[in-house]
Amino acid sequence: MSKLVITTQYMENYSFDVDGYPSTEPDAYFKPKGGTTYVMENLSSRDLNEIAHGTFMPVIQDLVSYNNDVAREYVISWDIVEDDAKVGESWEAPIFITLERGRWRATRTTVNDEYRNLVPVIRSYTESWLMSPDAEKEFGTYTKDYVVRVDGEERIAKENEVLELIEEFYAKKRETA
């Protein structure tokens, strides 16, 4: 099996008009600010055939790219690699794309490690949403679940509970200071 790895470039508009709004002039200066790695695993022979014939990538590009007065993001490269190939850099949290009942779902898991500055009670969090054109998250489909460590046990928590755990963490920290 193989997977598709897509890399994007994200850019922000650093040009402003006299009223302080982002410039829409053709010579507006967009500064590169990083990008995103997208991964589609377990490509079928049909997927590979559609990629080879150029019918697949325009669909995916439409889901991960956008261009407006403030920012833009666009595909700079894509490659088909073996499923066990290392993807991206160690500090990245790639977005995995899957097709579910005819809809494209994006899922990203961010681990609290040496590259993140999260409260220690948070071990990781997973974001998920249905993708729409122009890199939009379909309204009402975004979820964020946390894996937290409380009293030596790991479990899944929703955002309101995580906020309480963070408050408790800092309250204990103030008590010991």
C-alpha positions as protocol buffer text, in pm:
chain_id: "A"
residue {
  index: 1
  type: MET
  ca { x: 0 y: 0 z: 0 }
}
residue {
  index: 2
  type: SER
  ca { x: 102 y: 360 z: -38 }
}
residue {
  index: 3
  type: LYS
  ca { x: 5 y: 703 z: 83 }
}
residue {
  index: 4
  type: LEU
  ca { x: -22 y: 1050 z: -65 }
}
residue {
  index: 5
  type: VAL
  ca { x: 175 y: 1325 z: 111 }
}
residue {
  index: 6
  type: ILE
  ca { x: 82 y: 1686 z: 30 }
}
residue {
  index: 7
  type: THR
  ca { x: 280 y: 1989 z: 147 }
}
residue {
  index: 8
  type: THR
  ca { x: 135 y: 2340 z: 145 }
}
residue {
  index: 9
  type: GLN
  ca { x: 281 y: 2689 z: 178 }
}
residue {
  index: 10
  type: TYR
  ca { x: 100 y: 2935 z: 406 }
}
residue {
  index: 11
  type: MET
  ca { x: 155 y: 3309 z: 347 }
}
residue {
  index: 12
  type: GLU
  ca { x: 28 y: 3622 z: 524 }
}
residue {
  index: 13
  type: ASN
  ca { x: -31 y: 3961 z: 366 }
}
residue {
  index: 14
  type: TYR
  ca { x: 208 y: 4218 z: 510 }
}
residue {
  index: 15
  type: SER
  ca { x: 82 y: 4505 z: 290 }
}
residue {
  index: 16
  type: PHE
  ca { x: -174 y: 4752 z: 418 }
}
residue {
  index: 17
  type: ASP
  ca { x: -359 y: 5041 z: 256 }
}
residue {
  index: 18
  type: VAL
  ca { x: -378 y: 5392 z: 405 }
}
residue {
  index: 19
  type: ASP
  ca { x: -680 y: 5291 z: 618 }
}
residue {
  index: 20
  type: GLY
  ca { x: -491 y: 4997 z: 773 }
}
residue {
  index: 21
  type: TYR
  ca { x: -672 y: 4723 z: 580 }
}
residue {
  index: 22
  type: PRO
  ca { x: -484 y: 4448 z: 398 }
}
residue {
  index: 23
  type: SER
  ca { x: -377 y: 4572 z: 55 }
}
residue {
  index: 24
  type: THR
  ca { x: -544 y: 4407 z: -240 }
}
residue {
  index: 25
  type: GLU
  ca { x: -306 y: 4560 z: -493 }
}
residue {
  index: 26
  type: PRO
  ca { x: -129 y: 4320 z: -730 }
}
residue {
  index: 27
  type: ASP
  ca { x: 207 y: 4403 z: -570 }
}
residue {
  index: 28
  type: ALA
  ca { x: 89 y: 4325 z: -212 }
}
residue {
  index: 29
  type: TYR
  ca { x: 364 y: 4152 z: -13 }
}
residue {
  index: 30
  type: PHE
  ca { x: 274 y: 3805 z: 113 }
}
residue {
  index: 31
  type: LYS
  ca { x: 528 y: 3665 z: 358 }
}
residue {
  index: 32
  type: PRO
  ca { x: 587 y: 3286 z: 381 }
}
residue {
  index: 33
  type: LYS
  ca { x: 494 y: 3163 z: 730 }
}
residue {
  index: 34
  type: GLY
  ca { x: 516 y: 2784 z: 714 }
}
residue {
  index: 35
  type: GLY
  ca { x: 269 y: 2532 z: 586 }
}
residue {
  index: 36
  type: THR
  ca { x: 84 y: 2210 z: 649 }
}
residue {
  index: 37
  type: THR
  ca { x: 148 y: 1846 z: 571 }
}
residue {
  index: 38
  type: TYR
  ca { x: -155 y: 1643 z: 465 }
}
residue {
  index: 39
  type: VAL
  ca { x: -151 y: 1263 z: 442 }
}
residue {
  index: 40
  type: MET
  ca { x: -391 y: 1021 z: 273 }
}
residue {
  index: 41
  type: GLU
  ca { x: -309 y: 664 z: 369 }
}
residue {
  index: 42
  type: ASN
  ca { x: -404 y: 329 z: 215 }
}
residue {
  index: 43
  type: LEU
  ca { x: -450 y: 454 z: -140 }
}
residue {
  index: 44
  type: SER
  ca { x: -649 y: 214 z: -352 }
}
residue {
  index: 45
  type: SER
  ca { x: -554 y: 125 z: -709 }
}
residue {
  index: 46
  type: ARG
  ca { x: -846 y: 346 z: -817 }
}
residue {
  index: 47
  type: ASP
  ca { x: -701 y: 640 z: -617 }
}
residue {
  index: 48
  type: LEU
  ca { x: -359 y: 584 z: -776 }
}
residue {
  index: 49
  type: ASN
  ca { x: -516 y: 566 z: -1122 }
}
residue {
  index: 50
  type: GLU
  ca { x: -707 y: 894 z: -1064 }
}
residue {
  index: 51
  type: ILE
  ca { x: -389 y: 1062 z: -937 }
}
residue {
  index: 52
  type: ALA
  ca { x: -199 y: 941 z: -1246 }
}
residue {
  index: 53
  type: HIS
  ca { x: -470 y: 1077 z: -1478 }
}
residue {
  index: 54
  type: GLY
  ca { x: -489 y: 1415 z: -1304 }
}
residue {
  index: 55
  type: THR
  ca { x: -849 y: 1388 z: -1182 }
}
residue {
  index: 56
  type: PHE
  ca { x: -777 y: 1337 z: -811 }
}
residue {
  index: 57
  type: MET
  ca { x: -538 y: 1617 z: -717 }
}
residue {
  index: 58
  type: PRO
  ca { x: -765 y: 1909 z: -821 }
}
residue {
  index: 59
  type: VAL
  ca { x: -1027 y: 1782 z: -573 }
}
residue {
  index: 60
  type: ILE
  ca { x: -772 y: 1762 z: -289 }
}
residue {
  index: 61
  type: GLN
  ca { x: -609 y: 2093 z: -383 }
}
residue {
  index: 62
  type: ASP
  ca { x: -949 y: 2261 z: -361 }
}
residue {
  index: 63
  type: LEU
  ca { x: -992 y: 2126 z: -6 }
}
residue {
  index: 64
  type: VAL
  ca { x: -651 y: 2241 z: 128 }
}
residue {
  index: 65
  type: SER
  ca { x: -594 y: 2568 z: -66 }
}
residue {
  index: 66
  type: TYR
  ca { x: -737 y: 2917 z: -31 }
}
residue {
  index: 67
  type: ASN
  ca { x: -652 y: 3275 z: -129 }
}
residue {
  index: 68
  type: ASN
  ca { x: -797 y: 3589 z: 26 }
}
residue {
  index: 69
  type: ASP
  ca { x: -687 y: 3944 z: 112 }
}
residue {
  index: 70
  type: VAL
  ca { x: -529 y: 3841 z: 443 }
}
residue {
  index: 71
  type: ALA
  ca { x: -367 y: 3504 z: 376 }
}
residue {
  index: 72
  type: ARG
  ca { x: -323 y: 3226 z: 126 }
}
residue {
  index: 73
  type: GLU
  ca { x: -228 y: 2862 z: 134 }
}
residue {
  index: 74
  type: TYR
  ca { x: -153 y: 2646 z: -166 }
}
residue {
  index: 75
  type: VAL
  ca { x: 0 y: 2310 z: -255 }
}
residue {
  index: 76
  type: ILE
  ca { x: 373 y: 2328 z: -323 }
}
residue {
  index: 77
  type: SER
  ca { x: 439 y: 1955 z: -357 }
}
residue {
  index: 78
  type: TRP
  ca { x: 286 y: 1612 z: -339 }
}
residue {
  index: 79
  type: ASP
  ca { x: 430 y: 1265 z: -353 }
}
residue {
  index: 80
  type: ILE
  ca { x: 319 y: 905 z: -331 }
}
residue {
  index: 81
  type: VAL
  ca { x: 526 y: 711 z: -77 }
}
residue {
  index: 82
  type: GLU
  ca { x: 512 y: 372 z: 92 }
}
residue {
  index: 83
  type: ASP
  ca { x: 277 y: 350 z: 393 }
}
residue {
  index: 84
  type: ASP
  ca { x: 569 y: 303 z: 633 }
}
residue {
  index: 85
  type: ALA
  ca { x: 762 y: 606 z: 502 }
}
residue {
  index: 86
  type: LYS
  ca { x: 836 y: 884 z: 756 }
}
residue {
  index: 87
  type: VAL
  ca { x: 627 y: 1192 z: 686 }
}
residue {
  index: 88
  type: GLY
  ca { x: 727 y: 1548 z: 774 }
}
residue {
  index: 89
  type: GLU
  ca { x: 947 y: 1672 z: 1054 }
}
residue {
  index: 90
  type: SER
  ca { x: 931 y: 1561 z: 1417 }
}
residue {
  index: 91
  type: TRP
  ca { x: 773 y: 1889 z: 1528 }
}
residue {
  index: 92
  type: GLU
  ca { x: 488 y: 1866 z: 1279 }
}
residue {
  index: 93
  type: ALA
  ca { x: 138 y: 1736 z: 1340 }
}
residue {
  index: 94
  type: PRO
  ca { x: 22 y: 1628 z: 994 }
}
residue {
  index: 95
  type: ILE
  ca { x: -343 y: 1632 z: 896 }
}
residue {
  index: 96
  type: PHE
  ca { x: -476 y: 1295 z: 785 }
}
residue {
  index: 97
  type: ILE
  ca { x: -749 y: 1296 z: 520 }
}
residue {
  index: 98
  type: THR
  ca { x: -1001 y: 1015 z: 484 }
}
residue {
  index: 99
  type: LEU
  ca { x: -1312 y: 968 z: 274 }
}
residue {
  index: 100
  type: GLU
  ca { x: -1620 y: 886 z: 485 }
}
residue {
  index: 101
  type: ARG
  ca { x: -1953 y: 824 z: 314 }
}
residue {
  index: 102
  type: GLY
  ca { x: -1859 y: 1054 z: 27 }
}
residue {
  index: 103
  type: ARG
  ca { x: -1727 y: 1335 z: 252 }
}
residue {
  index: 104
  type: TRP
  ca { x: -1364 y: 1429 z: 320 }
}
residue {
  index: 105
  type: ARG
  ca { x: -1265 y: 1422 z: 689 }
}
residue {
  index: 106
  type: ALA
  ca { x: -950 y: 1584 z: 827 }
}
residue {
  index: 107
  type: THR
  ca { x: -797 y: 1462 z: 1153 }
}
residue {
  index: 108
  type: ARG
  ca { x: -489 y: 1594 z: 1334 }
}
residue {
  index: 109
  type: THR
  ca { x: -342 y: 1469 z: 1660 }
}
residue {
  index: 110
  type: THR
  ca { x: -103 y: 1702 z: 1843 }
}
residue {
  index: 111
  type: VAL
  ca { x: 111 y: 1540 z: 2111 }
}
residue {
  index: 112
  type: ASN
  ca { x: 237 y: 1737 z: 2413 }
}
residue {
  index: 113
  type: ASP
  ca { x: 610 y: 1681 z: 2363 }
}
residue {
  index: 114
  type: GLU
  ca { x: 932 y: 1883 z: 2356 }
}
residue {
  index: 115
  type: TYR
  ca { x: 793 y: 2092 z: 2065 }
}
residue {
  index: 116
  type: ARG
  ca { x: 471 y: 2196 z: 2241 }
}
residue {
  index: 117
  type: ASN
  ca { x: 417 y: 2414 z: 2542 }
}
residue {
  index: 118
  type: LEU
  ca { x: 97 y: 2264 z: 2679 }
}
residue {
  index: 119
  type: VAL
  ca { x: 0 y: 2227 z: 3042 }
}
residue {
  index: 120
  type: PRO
  ca { x: 144 y: 1892 z: 3160 }
}
residue {
  index: 121
  type: VAL
  ca { x: -201 y: 1749 z: 3239 }
}
residue {
  index: 122
  type: ILE
  ca { x: -270 y: 1748 z: 2862 }
}
residue {
  index: 123
  type: ARG
  ca { x: -104 y: 1450 z: 2690 }
}
residue {
  index: 124
  type: SER
  ca { x: -245 y: 1519 z: 2341 }
}
residue {
  index: 125
  type: TYR
  ca { x: -548 y: 1647 z: 2158 }
}
residue {
  index: 126
  type: THR
  ca { x: -718 y: 1535 z: 1839 }
}
residue {
  index: 127
  type: GLU
  ca { x: -904 y: 1772 z: 1609 }
}
residue {
  index: 128
  type: SER
  ca { x: -1144 y: 1646 z: 1344 }
}
residue {
  index: 129
  type: TRP
  ca { x: -1370 y: 1815 z: 1089 }
}
residue {
  index: 130
  type: LEU
  ca { x: -1538 y: 1768 z: 753 }
}
residue {
  index: 131
  type: MET
  ca { x: -1350 y: 1953 z: 482 }
}
residue {
  index: 132
  type: SER
  ca { x: -1507 y: 2200 z: 241 }
}
residue {
  index: 133
  type: PRO
  ca { x: -1357 y: 2387 z: -56 }
}
residue {
  index: 134
  type: ASP
  ca { x: -1117 y: 2675 z: 15 }
}
residue {
  index: 135
  type: ALA
  ca { x: -980 y: 2493 z: 321 }
}
residue {
  index: 136
  type: GLU
  ca { x: -1298 y: 2558 z: 518 }
}
residue {
  index: 137
  type: LYS
  ca { x: -1418 y: 2347 z: 806 }
}
residue {
  index: 138
  type: GLU
  ca { x: -1778 y: 2251 z: 746 }
}
residue {
  index: 139
  type: PHE
  ca { x: -1993 y: 2434 z: 1000 }
}
residue {
  index: 140
  type: GLY
  ca { x: -2078 y: 2228 z: 1306 }
}
residue {
  index: 141
  type: THR
  ca { x: -1841 y: 1939 z: 1231 }
}
residue {
  index: 142
  type: TYR
  ca { x: -1529 y: 2050 z: 1421 }
}
residue {
  index: 143
  type: THR
  ca { x: -1447 y: 1849 z: 1733 }
}
residue {
  index: 144
  type: LYS
  ca { x: -1150 y: 1855 z: 1968 }
}
residue {
  index: 145
  type: ASP
  ca { x: -1089 y: 1573 z: 2215 }
}
residue {
  index: 146
  type: TYR
  ca { x: -809 y: 1573 z: 2471 }
}
residue {
  index: 147
  type: VAL
  ca { x: -618 y: 1290 z: 2630 }
}
residue {
  index: 148
  type: VAL
  ca { x: -541 y: 1402 z: 2986 }
}
residue {
  index: 149
  type: ARG
  ca { x: -346 y: 1246 z: 3271 }
}
residue {
  index: 150
  type: VAL
  ca { x: -515 y: 1281 z: 3608 }
}
residue {
  index: 151
  type: ASP
  ca { x: -400 y: 1095 z: 3920 }
}
residue {
  index: 152
  type: GLY
  ca { x: -172 y: 875 z: 3711 }
}
residue {
  index: 153
  type: GLU
  ca { x: -451 y: 766 z: 3475 }
}
residue {
  index: 154
  type: GLU
  ca { x: -498 y: 872 z: 3113 }
}
residue {
  index: 155
  type: ARG
  ca { x: -847 y: 936 z: 2979 }
}
residue {
  index: 156
  type: ILE
  ca { x: -1035 y: 1134 z: 2714 }
}
residue {
  index: 157
  type: ALA
  ca { x: -1179 y: 1472 z: 2812 }
}
residue {
  index: 158
  type: LYS
  ca { x: -1381 y: 1747 z: 2644 }
}
residue {
  index: 159
  type: GLU
  ca { x: -1274 y: 2110 z: 2641 }
}
residue {
  index: 160
  type: ASN
  ca { x: -1483 y: 2228 z: 2939 }
}
residue {
  index: 161
  type: GLU
  ca { x: -1330 y: 1957 z: 3159 }
}
residue {
  index: 162
  type: VAL
  ca { x: -980 y: 2039 z: 3033 }
}
residue {
  index: 163
  type: LEU
  ca { x: -1029 y: 2403 z: 3131 }
}
residue {
  index: 164
  type: GLU
  ca { x: -1116 y: 2291 z: 3486 }
}
residue {
  index: 165
  type: LEU
  ca { x: -807 y: 2066 z: 3497 }
}
residue {
  index: 166
  type: ILE
  ca { x: -587 y: 2353 z: 3380 }
}
residue {
  index: 167
  type: GLU
  ca { x: -731 y: 2580 z: 3651 }
}
residue {
  index: 168
  type: GLU
  ca { x: -661 y: 2309 z: 3913 }
}
residue {
  index: 169
  type: PHE
  ca { x: -305 y: 2266 z: 3782 }
}
residue {
  index: 170
  type: TYR
  ca { x: -227 y: 2637 z: 3815 }
}
residue {
  index: 171
  type: ALA
  ca { x: -404 y: 2662 z: 4153 }
}
residue {
  index: 172
  type: LYS
  ca { x: -177 y: 2384 z: 4288 }
}
residue {
  index: 173
  type: LYS
  ca { x: 123 y: 2556 z: 4135 }
}
residue {
  index: 174
  type: ARG
  ca { x: 35 y: 2884 z: 4313 }
}
residue {
  index: 175
  type: GLU
  ca { x: -7 y: 2698 z: 4644 }
}
residue {
  index: 176
  type: THR
  ca { x: 342 y: 2551 z: 4622 }
}
residue {
  index: 177
  type: ALA
  ca { x: 505 y: 2878 z: 4510 }
}
